[in-house]
Every structure is written in C-alpha cells, then in structure tokens.
Short mmCIF file of C-alpha atoms and ligand atoms in Angstrom, two decimals:
data_model
loop_
_atom_site.label_atom_id
_atom_site.label_comp_id
_atom_site.label_asym_id
_atom_site.label_seq_id
_atom_site.Cartn_x
_atom_site.Cartn_y
_atom_site.Cartn_z
CA MET A 261 -17.51 -8.42 115.93
CA SER A 262 -13.81 -9.00 116.10
CA SER A 263 -11.62 -6.19 114.86
CA ARG A 264 -9.18 -8.52 113.45
CA SER A 265 -9.67 -10.52 110.19
CA SER A 266 -9.53 -14.26 110.01
CA ALA A 267 -6.03 -13.99 108.35
CA GLU A 268 -4.76 -11.58 111.14
CA LEU A 269 -6.21 -13.91 113.95
CA PHE A 270 -4.66 -16.97 112.14
CA LYS A 271 -1.37 -15.27 111.98
CA ARG A 272 -1.41 -14.58 115.69
CA ALA A 273 -2.91 -18.03 116.54
CA GLN A 274 -0.14 -19.73 114.86
CA GLU A 275 2.20 -18.00 117.32
CA LEU A 276 0.27 -19.45 120.30
CA LEU A 277 -1.41 -22.61 119.19
CA PRO A 278 0.23 -25.50 117.14
CA GLY A 279 -0.95 -24.95 113.56
CA GLY A 280 -3.02 -21.95 114.92
CA VAL A 281 -5.66 -24.42 116.08
CA ASN A 282 -6.83 -26.57 118.90
CA SER A 283 -7.75 -29.52 116.63
CA PRO A 284 -5.66 -30.25 113.45
CA VAL A 285 -8.37 -30.66 110.88
CA ARG A 286 -9.56 -26.99 111.52
CA ALA A 287 -6.18 -25.71 110.10
CA PHE A 288 -7.45 -26.34 106.43
CA LYS A 289 -4.22 -28.49 105.68
CA GLY A 290 -6.65 -30.92 103.93
CA VAL A 291 -7.91 -28.23 101.49
CA GLY A 292 -5.33 -25.44 101.61
CA GLY A 293 -5.91 -21.79 102.36
CA THR A 294 -6.54 -19.90 105.53
CA PRO A 295 -9.21 -21.07 108.09
CA VAL A 296 -12.29 -18.83 108.55
CA PHE A 297 -12.56 -17.68 112.25
CA PHE A 298 -16.24 -17.63 113.33
CA GLN A 299 -17.71 -15.52 116.00
CA SER A 300 -21.38 -16.77 116.16
CA GLY A 301 -23.82 -19.48 115.05
CA SER A 302 -27.44 -19.51 114.80
CA GLY A 303 -29.68 -22.31 113.50
CA SER A 304 -28.04 -23.73 110.28
CA ARG A 305 -25.64 -20.86 109.94
CA MET A 306 -22.45 -19.35 111.40
CA ARG A 307 -21.03 -15.83 110.96
CA SER A 308 -17.38 -15.22 110.46
CA VAL A 309 -15.31 -12.51 112.05
CA GLU A 310 -15.62 -10.59 108.82
CA GLY A 311 -19.34 -10.61 109.39
CA LYS A 312 -20.01 -13.18 106.51
CA GLU A 313 -22.73 -15.78 106.99
CA TYR A 314 -22.25 -19.25 106.04
CA LEU A 315 -24.32 -22.29 105.75
CA ASP A 316 -22.87 -24.81 108.20
CA TYR A 317 -22.42 -28.49 107.34
CA VAL A 318 -19.80 -29.10 109.83
CA GLY A 319 -22.13 -28.56 113.02
CA SER A 320 -19.03 -28.86 115.29
CA TRP A 321 -18.29 -32.27 113.72
CA GLY A 322 -21.61 -33.86 114.73
CA PRO A 323 -22.84 -32.43 118.09
CA LEU A 324 -25.15 -29.76 116.69
CA ILE A 325 -27.72 -31.93 115.29
CA LEU A 326 -30.43 -29.35 116.46
CA GLY A 327 -28.23 -26.57 114.80
CA HIS A 328 -26.57 -23.74 116.62
CA THR A 329 -27.99 -22.04 119.78
CA HIS A 330 -31.22 -23.95 119.84
CA PRO A 331 -33.17 -22.00 122.38
CA ARG A 332 -34.00 -25.20 124.45
CA VAL A 333 -30.29 -25.94 124.82
CA VAL A 334 -29.19 -22.29 125.47
CA GLU A 335 -31.77 -21.95 128.20
CA ALA A 336 -30.83 -25.25 129.83
CA ILE A 337 -27.22 -24.23 129.84
CA GLU A 338 -28.01 -20.67 131.27
CA ALA A 339 -30.19 -22.12 134.00
CA ALA A 340 -27.51 -24.74 134.87
CA ALA A 341 -24.84 -22.07 135.00
CA ARG A 342 -26.85 -19.90 137.38
CA SER A 343 -26.94 -22.71 139.85
CA GLY A 344 -23.20 -23.62 139.53
CA THR A 345 -20.83 -24.81 136.83
CA SER A 346 -19.41 -27.70 138.63
CA PHE A 347 -19.64 -29.35 142.01
CA GLY A 348 -17.07 -32.19 141.70
CA ALA A 349 -19.80 -34.22 143.51
CA PRO A 350 -22.83 -36.09 142.23
CA ALA A 351 -25.75 -34.02 140.92
CA PRO A 352 -29.26 -34.91 139.58
CA ALA A 353 -28.58 -34.01 136.01
CA GLU A 354 -26.01 -36.91 135.67
CA VAL A 355 -28.65 -39.23 136.62
CA ALA A 356 -31.24 -37.70 134.41
CA LEU A 357 -28.99 -37.91 131.25
CA ALA A 358 -28.03 -41.53 132.19
CA GLU A 359 -31.71 -42.36 132.34
CA ARG A 360 -32.33 -41.06 128.95
CA ILE A 361 -29.41 -42.98 127.46
CA CYS A 362 -29.89 -46.20 129.22
CA GLY A 363 -33.63 -45.88 128.43
CA SER A 364 -33.02 -45.84 124.66
CA LEU A 365 -29.95 -48.27 124.18
CA PRO A 366 -30.99 -51.80 125.42
CA SER A 367 -27.25 -52.75 125.41
CA VAL A 368 -26.41 -50.02 127.80
CA GLU A 369 -27.75 -50.88 131.35
CA MET A 370 -25.03 -48.56 132.94
CA LEU A 371 -22.73 -45.95 131.79
CA ARG A 372 -19.99 -43.55 132.88
CA MET A 373 -19.80 -40.01 131.65
CA VAL A 374 -16.40 -38.64 130.45
CA ASN A 375 -15.37 -35.41 128.66
CA SER A 376 -14.56 -36.49 125.12
CA GLY A 377 -14.90 -39.38 122.60
CA THR A 378 -11.23 -40.07 123.22
CA GLU A 379 -11.77 -40.59 126.84
CA ALA A 380 -14.73 -42.88 126.06
CA THR A 381 -12.97 -45.23 123.58
CA MET A 382 -9.78 -45.27 125.82
CA SER A 383 -11.83 -46.23 128.84
CA ALA A 384 -13.80 -48.83 126.91
CA ILE A 385 -10.57 -50.41 125.67
CA ARG A 386 -9.16 -50.48 129.23
CA LEU A 387 -12.48 -52.05 130.35
CA ALA A 388 -12.35 -54.81 127.69
CA ARG A 389 -8.60 -55.44 128.58
CA GLY A 390 -9.50 -55.68 132.22
CA PHE A 391 -12.48 -57.90 131.95
CA THR A 392 -10.95 -60.34 129.49
CA GLY A 393 -7.40 -60.26 130.76
CA ARG A 394 -6.25 -60.02 127.11
CA ASP A 395 -4.02 -57.28 125.62
CA LYS A 396 -4.62 -57.23 121.93
CA ILE A 397 -7.24 -55.06 120.32
CA LEU A 398 -8.50 -54.92 116.66
CA LYS A 399 -9.65 -51.86 114.79
CA PHE A 400 -10.41 -51.08 111.06
CA ALA A 401 -8.34 -48.89 108.78
CA GLY A 402 -9.85 -45.57 108.20
CA CYS A 403 -11.86 -45.64 111.47
CA TYR A 404 -10.83 -43.01 113.99
CA HIS A 405 -11.65 -43.39 117.63
CA GLY A 406 -9.84 -40.47 119.21
CA HIS A 407 -6.16 -40.04 120.00
CA SER A 408 -5.43 -42.36 122.73
CA ASP A 409 -2.07 -44.24 121.96
CA SER A 410 -3.61 -47.82 121.34
CA LEU A 411 -5.78 -46.29 118.64
CA LEU A 412 -3.24 -44.03 116.79
CA VAL A 413 -2.00 -47.20 115.04
CA LYS A 414 -1.98 -48.33 111.51
CA ALA A 415 -1.51 -51.81 109.93
CA GLY A 416 2.05 -52.94 110.13
CA SER A 417 3.63 -54.68 106.96
CA GLY A 418 3.15 -58.32 106.38
CA ALA A 419 0.50 -60.84 107.32
CA GLN A 420 0.79 -60.39 111.02
CA THR A 421 -1.02 -56.99 110.65
CA LEU A 422 0.80 -56.08 113.73
CA GLY A 423 0.24 -52.34 114.44
CA VAL A 424 2.87 -49.72 114.04
CA PRO A 425 2.54 -46.33 115.42
CA ASP A 426 0.46 -43.82 113.25
CA SER A 427 1.76 -40.91 115.25
CA ALA A 428 5.02 -39.87 116.67
CA GLY A 429 5.05 -40.47 120.41
CA VAL A 430 3.18 -43.72 120.42
CA SER A 431 5.57 -46.52 121.48
CA ARG A 432 5.99 -49.46 119.30
CA ASP A 433 5.11 -51.97 122.11
CA VAL A 434 1.68 -50.37 122.62
CA ALA A 435 1.21 -50.12 118.80
CA ALA A 436 2.14 -53.81 118.47
CA ASN A 437 -1.02 -54.86 120.46
CA THR A 438 -3.30 -53.16 117.84
CA LEU A 439 -4.28 -55.18 114.86
CA THR A 440 -5.84 -53.54 111.84
CA VAL A 441 -8.09 -54.82 109.20
CA GLU A 442 -9.75 -53.14 106.12
CA TYR A 443 -13.20 -51.78 106.89
CA ASN A 444 -15.88 -54.26 105.25
CA ASP A 445 -13.13 -56.90 104.66
CA LEU A 446 -14.81 -59.89 106.32
CA GLU A 447 -12.55 -62.49 104.64
CA ASN A 448 -9.39 -60.97 106.42
CA PHE A 449 -11.23 -60.15 109.58
CA LYS A 450 -12.29 -63.73 110.01
CA SER A 451 -8.78 -65.02 109.27
CA VAL A 452 -7.14 -62.61 111.72
CA MET A 453 -9.82 -63.64 114.51
CA GLU A 454 -9.03 -67.37 113.63
CA ARG A 455 -5.34 -66.76 114.30
CA GLU A 456 -5.48 -64.18 117.02
CA GLY A 457 -9.09 -64.30 118.43
CA ALA A 458 -8.05 -65.95 121.72
CA LYS A 459 -5.67 -63.04 122.47
CA ILE A 460 -7.96 -60.23 121.39
CA ALA A 461 -9.76 -58.33 124.15
CA CYS A 462 -12.03 -56.36 121.80
CA VAL A 463 -12.87 -55.27 118.29
CA ILE A 464 -13.70 -51.54 118.03
CA VAL A 465 -15.58 -50.41 115.05
CA GLU A 466 -17.41 -47.28 113.80
CA PRO A 467 -20.69 -49.13 112.88
CA VAL A 468 -21.00 -46.40 110.17
CA ALA A 469 -17.60 -45.17 109.28
CA GLY A 470 -17.53 -41.36 109.16
CA ASN A 471 -13.85 -40.62 109.51
CA MET A 472 -12.78 -41.70 105.97
CA GLY A 473 -15.74 -39.98 104.77
CA VAL A 474 -19.10 -41.84 105.25
CA VAL A 475 -18.66 -45.43 104.42
CA PRO A 476 -21.77 -47.63 105.44
CA PRO A 477 -21.14 -51.17 106.68
CA SER A 478 -21.59 -53.84 104.00
CA GLU A 479 -24.70 -56.14 104.24
CA SER A 480 -23.52 -58.60 106.86
CA PHE A 481 -20.38 -56.86 108.19
CA LEU A 482 -21.73 -55.88 111.57
CA GLN A 483 -23.53 -59.20 112.19
CA GLU A 484 -20.27 -61.15 111.41
CA LEU A 485 -18.28 -58.88 113.72
CA ARG A 486 -20.89 -59.72 116.44
CA SER A 487 -20.69 -63.48 115.87
CA GLU A 488 -16.99 -63.66 115.48
CA CYS A 489 -16.39 -61.77 118.77
CA SER A 490 -18.85 -64.03 120.51
CA ARG A 491 -17.19 -67.03 119.18
CA HIS A 492 -13.63 -66.00 120.37
CA GLY A 493 -14.70 -64.34 123.59
CA ALA A 494 -13.62 -60.89 122.43
CA LEU A 495 -15.82 -57.91 123.34
CA LEU A 496 -17.50 -55.94 120.50
CA ILE A 497 -17.25 -52.14 120.98
CA PHE A 498 -19.53 -49.87 118.86
CA ASP A 499 -17.90 -46.59 118.77
CA GLU A 500 -21.07 -44.40 118.37
CA VAL A 501 -19.42 -41.12 119.19
CA MET A 502 -20.39 -39.94 115.67
CA THR A 503 -23.44 -42.28 114.95
CA GLY A 504 -25.03 -42.13 118.44
CA TYR A 505 -28.41 -40.35 118.25
CA ARG A 506 -27.25 -39.28 114.75
CA VAL A 507 -28.14 -42.12 112.39
CA ALA A 508 -31.18 -43.07 114.56
CA TRP A 509 -32.72 -42.42 117.93
CA GLY A 510 -30.28 -44.30 120.05
CA GLY A 511 -27.78 -45.01 117.22
CA ALA A 512 -26.48 -47.48 114.63
CA GLN A 513 -26.95 -50.48 116.89
CA LEU A 514 -30.79 -49.91 116.75
CA ARG A 515 -30.68 -49.06 113.13
CA TYR A 516 -28.75 -52.18 112.26
CA GLY A 517 -30.29 -54.44 114.97
CA ILE A 518 -26.69 -55.38 116.57
CA ARG A 519 -26.09 -55.58 120.22
CA PRO A 520 -22.57 -54.55 121.06
CA ASP A 521 -20.89 -55.40 124.33
CA ILE A 522 -19.70 -51.88 124.99
CA THR A 523 -20.90 -48.56 123.36
CA THR A 524 -19.05 -45.38 123.42
CA LEU A 525 -20.90 -41.97 122.81
CA GLY A 526 -20.11 -38.40 122.49
CA LYS A 527 -20.90 -35.38 120.38
CA VAL A 528 -24.86 -35.20 120.22
CA ILE A 529 -25.25 -36.35 123.86
CA GLY A 530 -23.39 -33.25 124.95
CA GLY A 531 -25.47 -30.90 122.83
CA GLY A 532 -22.25 -28.92 121.88
CA LEU A 533 -20.51 -29.18 125.34
CA PRO A 534 -17.58 -31.46 126.06
CA VAL A 535 -19.15 -34.92 126.90
CA GLY A 536 -18.33 -38.55 126.06
CA ALA A 537 -19.57 -41.71 127.75
CA TYR A 538 -19.16 -45.47 127.53
CA GLY A 539 -21.67 -47.93 128.63
CA ALA A 540 -22.41 -51.72 128.71
CA GLY A 541 -24.32 -54.34 130.78
CA LYS A 542 -24.19 -54.20 134.51
CA GLU A 543 -21.80 -56.90 134.75
CA LEU A 544 -19.15 -55.32 132.64
CA MET A 545 -19.67 -51.92 134.15
CA GLY A 546 -19.38 -53.51 137.51
CA TRP A 547 -15.64 -53.72 136.65
CA ILE A 548 -15.17 -49.86 136.64
CA ALA A 549 -13.88 -48.06 139.74
CA PRO A 550 -15.01 -47.57 142.51
CA ASN A 551 -16.69 -50.88 142.53
CA GLY A 552 -14.35 -52.79 140.29
CA PRO A 553 -10.50 -53.00 139.50
CA VAL A 554 -10.58 -50.86 136.19
CA TYR A 555 -9.70 -47.40 137.07
CA GLN A 556 -11.06 -44.29 135.41
CA ALA A 557 -11.81 -40.77 136.52
CA GLY A 558 -12.48 -37.19 135.35
CA THR A 559 -12.62 -33.82 137.16
CA LEU A 560 -15.38 -32.47 135.09
CA SER A 561 -17.15 -35.72 134.16
CA GLY A 562 -20.88 -35.26 134.23
CA ASN A 563 -20.63 -31.68 134.93
CA PRO A 564 -24.03 -29.88 135.19
CA LEU A 565 -23.80 -27.78 132.09
CA ALA A 566 -22.72 -30.45 129.76
CA MET A 567 -25.55 -32.76 131.24
CA ALA A 568 -28.12 -29.77 130.83
CA ALA A 569 -27.18 -29.35 127.09
CA GLY A 570 -27.29 -33.20 126.41
CA ILE A 571 -30.57 -33.54 128.21
CA ALA A 572 -32.17 -30.66 126.41
CA THR A 573 -30.68 -32.04 123.08
CA LEU A 574 -32.10 -35.53 123.51
CA ASP A 575 -35.48 -34.22 124.66
CA VAL A 576 -35.89 -32.45 121.47
CA LEU A 577 -34.67 -35.45 119.45
CA LYS A 578 -37.17 -37.65 121.13
CA GLU A 579 -40.11 -35.59 119.87
CA PRO A 580 -42.34 -37.31 117.27
CA GLY A 581 -41.17 -36.93 113.62
CA VAL A 582 -37.75 -35.55 114.33
CA TYR A 583 -35.86 -38.19 112.62
CA ASP A 584 -38.29 -38.46 109.84
CA ARG A 585 -37.55 -34.65 109.13
CA LEU A 586 -33.74 -35.21 109.39
CA GLU A 587 -34.16 -38.04 106.95
CA ALA A 588 -36.21 -36.05 104.47
CA ILE A 589 -34.07 -32.99 104.38
CA SER A 590 -30.82 -35.02 104.17
CA ALA A 591 -32.08 -37.21 101.43
CA ARG A 592 -33.15 -34.05 99.54
CA LEU A 593 -29.61 -32.71 99.85
CA ALA A 594 -27.84 -36.01 99.02
CA ASP A 595 -30.06 -36.70 95.96
CA GLY A 596 -29.58 -33.14 94.70
CA LEU A 597 -25.84 -33.20 94.98
CA ALA A 598 -25.82 -36.41 93.07
CA ALA A 599 -28.22 -35.13 90.34
CA GLY A 600 -26.23 -31.99 90.01
CA ALA A 601 -22.95 -33.89 89.41
CA LYS A 602 -24.72 -36.31 86.99
CA ALA A 603 -26.04 -33.24 85.09
CA GLN A 604 -22.44 -31.96 84.54
CA GLY A 605 -20.99 -35.54 83.95
CA ILE A 606 -18.68 -35.26 86.81
CA PRO A 607 -18.03 -38.61 88.62
CA VAL A 608 -19.22 -38.15 92.18
CA ARG A 609 -20.46 -40.64 94.74
CA VAL A 610 -22.54 -39.26 97.57
CA GLN A 611 -22.73 -41.62 100.53
CA ARG A 612 -25.16 -41.00 103.23
CA VAL A 613 -26.67 -42.70 106.43
CA GLY A 614 -29.27 -40.69 108.11
CA SER A 615 -28.05 -37.05 108.45
CA MET A 616 -24.24 -37.76 107.90
CA LEU A 617 -23.07 -37.78 104.33
CA THR A 618 -19.86 -37.48 102.25
CA LEU A 619 -19.54 -36.42 98.57
CA PHE A 620 -16.60 -38.27 97.12
CA PHE A 621 -15.11 -37.34 93.73
CA SER A 622 -15.08 -40.96 92.67
CA SER A 623 -16.60 -42.99 89.91
CA PHE A 624 -17.13 -46.09 92.25
CA ALA A 625 -18.84 -46.61 95.53
CA VAL A 626 -16.30 -46.09 98.53
CA LYS A 627 -16.21 -49.21 100.72
CA ASN A 628 -12.94 -48.67 102.61
CA LEU A 629 -10.05 -46.44 103.24
CA GLN A 630 -8.24 -47.61 100.12
CA GLY A 631 -11.35 -46.57 98.08
CA ALA A 632 -11.54 -43.25 99.88
CA LYS A 633 -7.95 -42.50 99.11
CA GLN A 634 -8.56 -43.03 95.47
CA SER A 635 -11.09 -40.42 95.22
CA ASP A 636 -9.96 -37.02 93.77
CA GLY A 637 -8.67 -35.04 96.72
CA LYS A 638 -7.53 -32.18 94.51
CA ALA A 639 -11.09 -31.95 93.00
CA PHE A 640 -12.60 -31.78 96.58
CA SER A 641 -10.22 -29.01 97.58
CA ARG A 642 -11.37 -26.86 94.51
CA TYR A 643 -14.87 -27.77 95.27
CA PHE A 644 -14.54 -26.80 98.92
CA HIS A 645 -13.18 -23.46 98.31
CA ALA A 646 -15.74 -22.63 95.50
CA MET A 647 -18.47 -23.61 98.07
CA LEU A 648 -16.81 -21.47 100.66
CA GLU A 649 -16.73 -18.45 98.44
CA GLN A 650 -20.45 -18.90 98.06
CA GLY A 651 -21.05 -19.03 101.70
CA VAL A 652 -21.42 -22.89 102.16
CA TYR A 653 -19.05 -24.21 104.92
CA LEU A 654 -18.11 -27.82 104.45
CA PRO A 655 -15.79 -29.99 106.49
CA PRO A 656 -12.23 -28.87 105.24
CA SER A 657 -11.27 -32.39 104.33
CA ALA A 658 -12.26 -35.06 101.67
CA TYR A 659 -12.39 -37.58 104.35
CA GLU A 660 -15.02 -36.19 106.75
CA ALA A 661 -18.67 -36.28 107.03
CA TRP A 662 -21.14 -33.47 106.30
CA PHE A 663 -23.72 -33.09 109.04
CA VAL A 664 -27.26 -31.95 108.42
CA SER A 665 -29.20 -30.45 111.24
CA LEU A 666 -32.89 -30.00 112.25
CA ALA A 667 -32.17 -26.35 111.64
CA HIS A 668 -31.54 -26.87 107.91
CA SER A 669 -34.52 -25.82 105.74
CA GLU A 670 -35.51 -26.66 102.19
CA GLU A 671 -34.34 -23.15 101.23
CA ASP A 672 -30.89 -23.99 102.75
CA VAL A 673 -30.74 -27.05 100.63
CA ASP A 674 -31.93 -25.24 97.48
CA ARG A 675 -29.01 -22.62 98.18
CA THR A 676 -26.65 -25.41 98.71
CA LEU A 677 -27.51 -27.13 95.53
CA ALA A 678 -27.28 -23.85 93.52
CA ALA A 679 -23.78 -23.28 94.92
CA HIS A 680 -23.02 -26.88 94.16
CA ALA A 681 -23.67 -26.45 90.40
CA VAL A 682 -21.42 -23.43 90.36
CA ALA A 683 -18.63 -25.05 92.36
CA LEU A 684 -18.78 -28.21 90.12
CA LYS A 685 -18.29 -26.05 87.03
CA LYS A 686 -15.12 -24.40 88.62
CA VAL A 687 -13.92 -28.00 89.32
CA SER A 688 -14.40 -28.90 85.82
CA GLU A 689 -12.73 -25.64 84.46
CA ALA A 690 -9.71 -26.18 86.64
CA ALA A 691 -9.28 -29.90 85.69
P1 KE4 B 194 -13.24 -36.49 120.59
O1 KE4 B 194 -12.07 -36.93 121.53
O2 KE4 B 194 -12.81 -35.66 119.43
O3 KE4 B 194 -14.38 -35.84 121.35
O4 KE4 B 194 -13.91 -37.85 119.96
C1 KE4 B 194 -13.01 -38.70 119.19
C2 KE4 B 194 -13.84 -39.57 118.24
C3 KE4 B 194 -14.01 -40.86 118.54
N1 KE4 B 194 -14.90 -41.65 117.75
C4 KE4 B 194 -15.43 -41.16 116.71
C5 KE4 B 194 -16.19 -42.03 115.78
C6 KE4 B 194 -15.05 -39.86 116.31
O5 KE4 B 194 -15.66 -39.36 115.13
C7 KE4 B 194 -14.32 -38.96 117.01
C8 KE4 B 194 -13.99 -37.54 116.74
N2 KE4 B 194 -14.42 -37.11 115.31
C9 KE4 B 194 -13.56 -36.08 114.71
C10 KE4 B 194 -14.38 -35.82 113.38
N3 KE4 B 194 -13.81 -36.56 112.38
C11 KE4 B 194 -13.57 -34.94 115.56
C12 KE4 B 194 -13.16 -33.68 114.89
C13 KE4 B 194 -11.64 -33.33 115.38
O6 KE4 B 194 -10.90 -34.19 115.50
O7 KE4 B 194 -11.43 -32.09 115.45
#
C-alpha cells in the first residue's frame, strides 16, 4: 500500500505530469474534485492507495471486459514475460491473435497490429487516403477516434462544414480536410456526400457512439452510411476500438449486419495491455508497407505480452454463454438504474448497447452530441461524487460509457443500485 494519499500523490503528480495524469479524462475535470489513485484491481473491484475498495465501472475505459486480473490473462502475461517481452521480430503470438480476429470478423481478411486506438484510426485513414487518392474525410460530432490531427477537428461554421481545429496545435489546413456531421443526421450526411462525396476518402464512425455517452445508431443510420460510401467510392471505416468484442463477439458490424471497408480495434483485443489494430480485405491491406506504398510501423507493435493478453481475453470471451451473461447482468443494472430514477421522479435516460451504457440526466433520448450536451452535467457531477463516496467508481465524465464486465455479479449490481438510490436523493437535495 502506498504511504502517500491520493491527494498527496496528485499534488506531486501535478508537478511532473500535465494535470497530474497521463490521459486528461482521469483528472476529474469533468466532475471536479481530486482523482482517486488506485493501487490494485481484482475482478469487478479496485483498491485505492487509501485501501478503500470500489466497484469499478470504468474497466480501464473498456479493455477489462473480463474484469481485473483475470487468472487466464495474468498467467498468459506471466508466461510470455518469462520468454521475453519483445523481440522486434515476428513471433507466433502475432499470428495467433490475428487468426482469432480474422476468424471472427468476415470483413477483416488481414490486419496490422499497432499500440493504441489512435494509431489504428490514424493508420486506417492514411490507408483510405492512399487507396482512394482523395484527401477529405468525414466524421461525426461527438465521436472520438483518438488524438491524431485529422480527427481533433470540429465542424466549422457555415454550410461548408469544413473542419476547424478542435485542439491547439492542429493546423488549419489539416483540419480543413475533415468534414463533420451530426451523428444520426442522415439528411445532412447525404447532402454533404452529394456535394463532397467524390473528394472523400473515407467516412469514419463509431458504430455505437460511446464518447459522448452511449448513443446507439438510429434504425437505418449504419446501412445508409454503407450505401452512400459505396455510391461515392468512399471507404467506410468502423471504429470498433470500443465496440469491438464489447457489444457482441466480433463487434457492432456483426450485431448490426454491416460490412465496413476498414475496421479499427483496440481495448478488449489487448486485454488491458497496449494494443490497437486495423484490418480490411486483402486488396486494401495489400497497400500497407512493406508490400504497398502506405507506410506505417511500430517498435512494439504485436509485442508478445500484449498478444498473450489479447489471446487469453478472446479465448475466454469465445466460451459459450459469455455474451448472454454480459447481456443479462448489464440489462439488470440498466433497468435498475432507470427504475430507481423513476421511483424518485428524476428525469434520467439510461442508454445501453450490450455491456456499455450511460446514465444521462435528461428527460429525452440522447441521439447526438447536442442532445448529450443538453443533459444535466451538474447533476451528474453530484451523482458521481455521491456514488464515489459509497464505493462505486464511475467514469468521471457525463459523456463517457460505463463498462460492465464478466466479473460483475448480481450482488455487485444490487450494491450499485442501493448506492444509486442514495446518490439520487443527494442530487435532488442539492438541486
Ligand atoms: P486510444 O488511443 O486511447 O487507445 O484509443 C482512442 C480511441 C479510438 N476510438 C474510440 C472509439 C475510442 O473510444 C478511443 C479511446 N476511448 C477513450 C474513452 N472515451 C479512452 C480514454 C482516454 O482517453 O483516457
């Protein structure tokens, strides 16, 4: 156990790391207060440096679908580590993980391992631009695809929807090549495709949005993206970094029956170690170095430890009944959260696909980023802290997904719902 408290560690961390963290969302800026520092995880729980145990619904932002320190994953990593952490040369485990992914995603005949979701989407976009010879890309407001320059872009003003930087340091001319449309807004999507389609290399989408909170695709949204991209010769990229092996075995493309041209993956396929991947049909992937002209590389891509963790994770997920159990426990949680809010007359929308969900303080269904932003962020912050006090660790932002794991039990859900009732009362009292 660390001798220093979270507050002491955070104070020191802020002298060494921007915001005291290695990824911004962890700094609690979305909810206020001081981040909790954790020293261990086990199953559905984490233990803080103060020794307090929390029920964890962050799950490392998605990778830990089996829960923390699953024995099969830990043993696989330990065994791999004993043989070597990295060879900088091909190794059997890369083939083994690629076989599992290509064997479960019909649209992915070939893939390339990278080290993060950001690398996966950045490389997928470069592939689309290389293959089509086009420069423009189209994304959807509220979807997050990692922090490469072309994707840190928001809609500019005016009908052109030409992008403007969404971060300092992104050059305007890079941003200008990124078009942005509201998620689930097919009318605007189609008109932009009509006008710009011939210049668009790819359309990149979270098939289930998770980065504005969980926002499912409307009825025909994904199918229309598919047909419009085919019509205009643009490639459809499903960014399944979050949804891959989360919302179904394989991912959203199998759940919704849509065949993207390129798929990006991350999180679950690394089992908690740094992994990303992008994959497509053989013709497209043939454009990737060393066989093709699109360059992409990585020192630790496909490293043995991450491969071992990913293989172990997918092998557990493939066992019979796993997704049924995830569905049942996630539905129990989501239904209980909604019922608890209804019982107290608090307007709440719980939006869920598989084992990813978001509780919005909103009286209407959230269909896009504007809708998400209209939800009550202050109420969420109060709720977040009231849950934290009771030992339930939620994502520290109103615009993130909660992740349920195979390790979450019915007792965990009951404990969460009891804390939920108390937290909602505190939200009402403070209103
Ligand atoms: P990474 O580069 O963080 O591995 O992946 C980027 C990424 C790409 N695509 C999707 C759909 C993603 O959700 C992500 C990363 N998700 C966030 C959670 N909202 C990671 C958490 C963080 O930024 O710390």
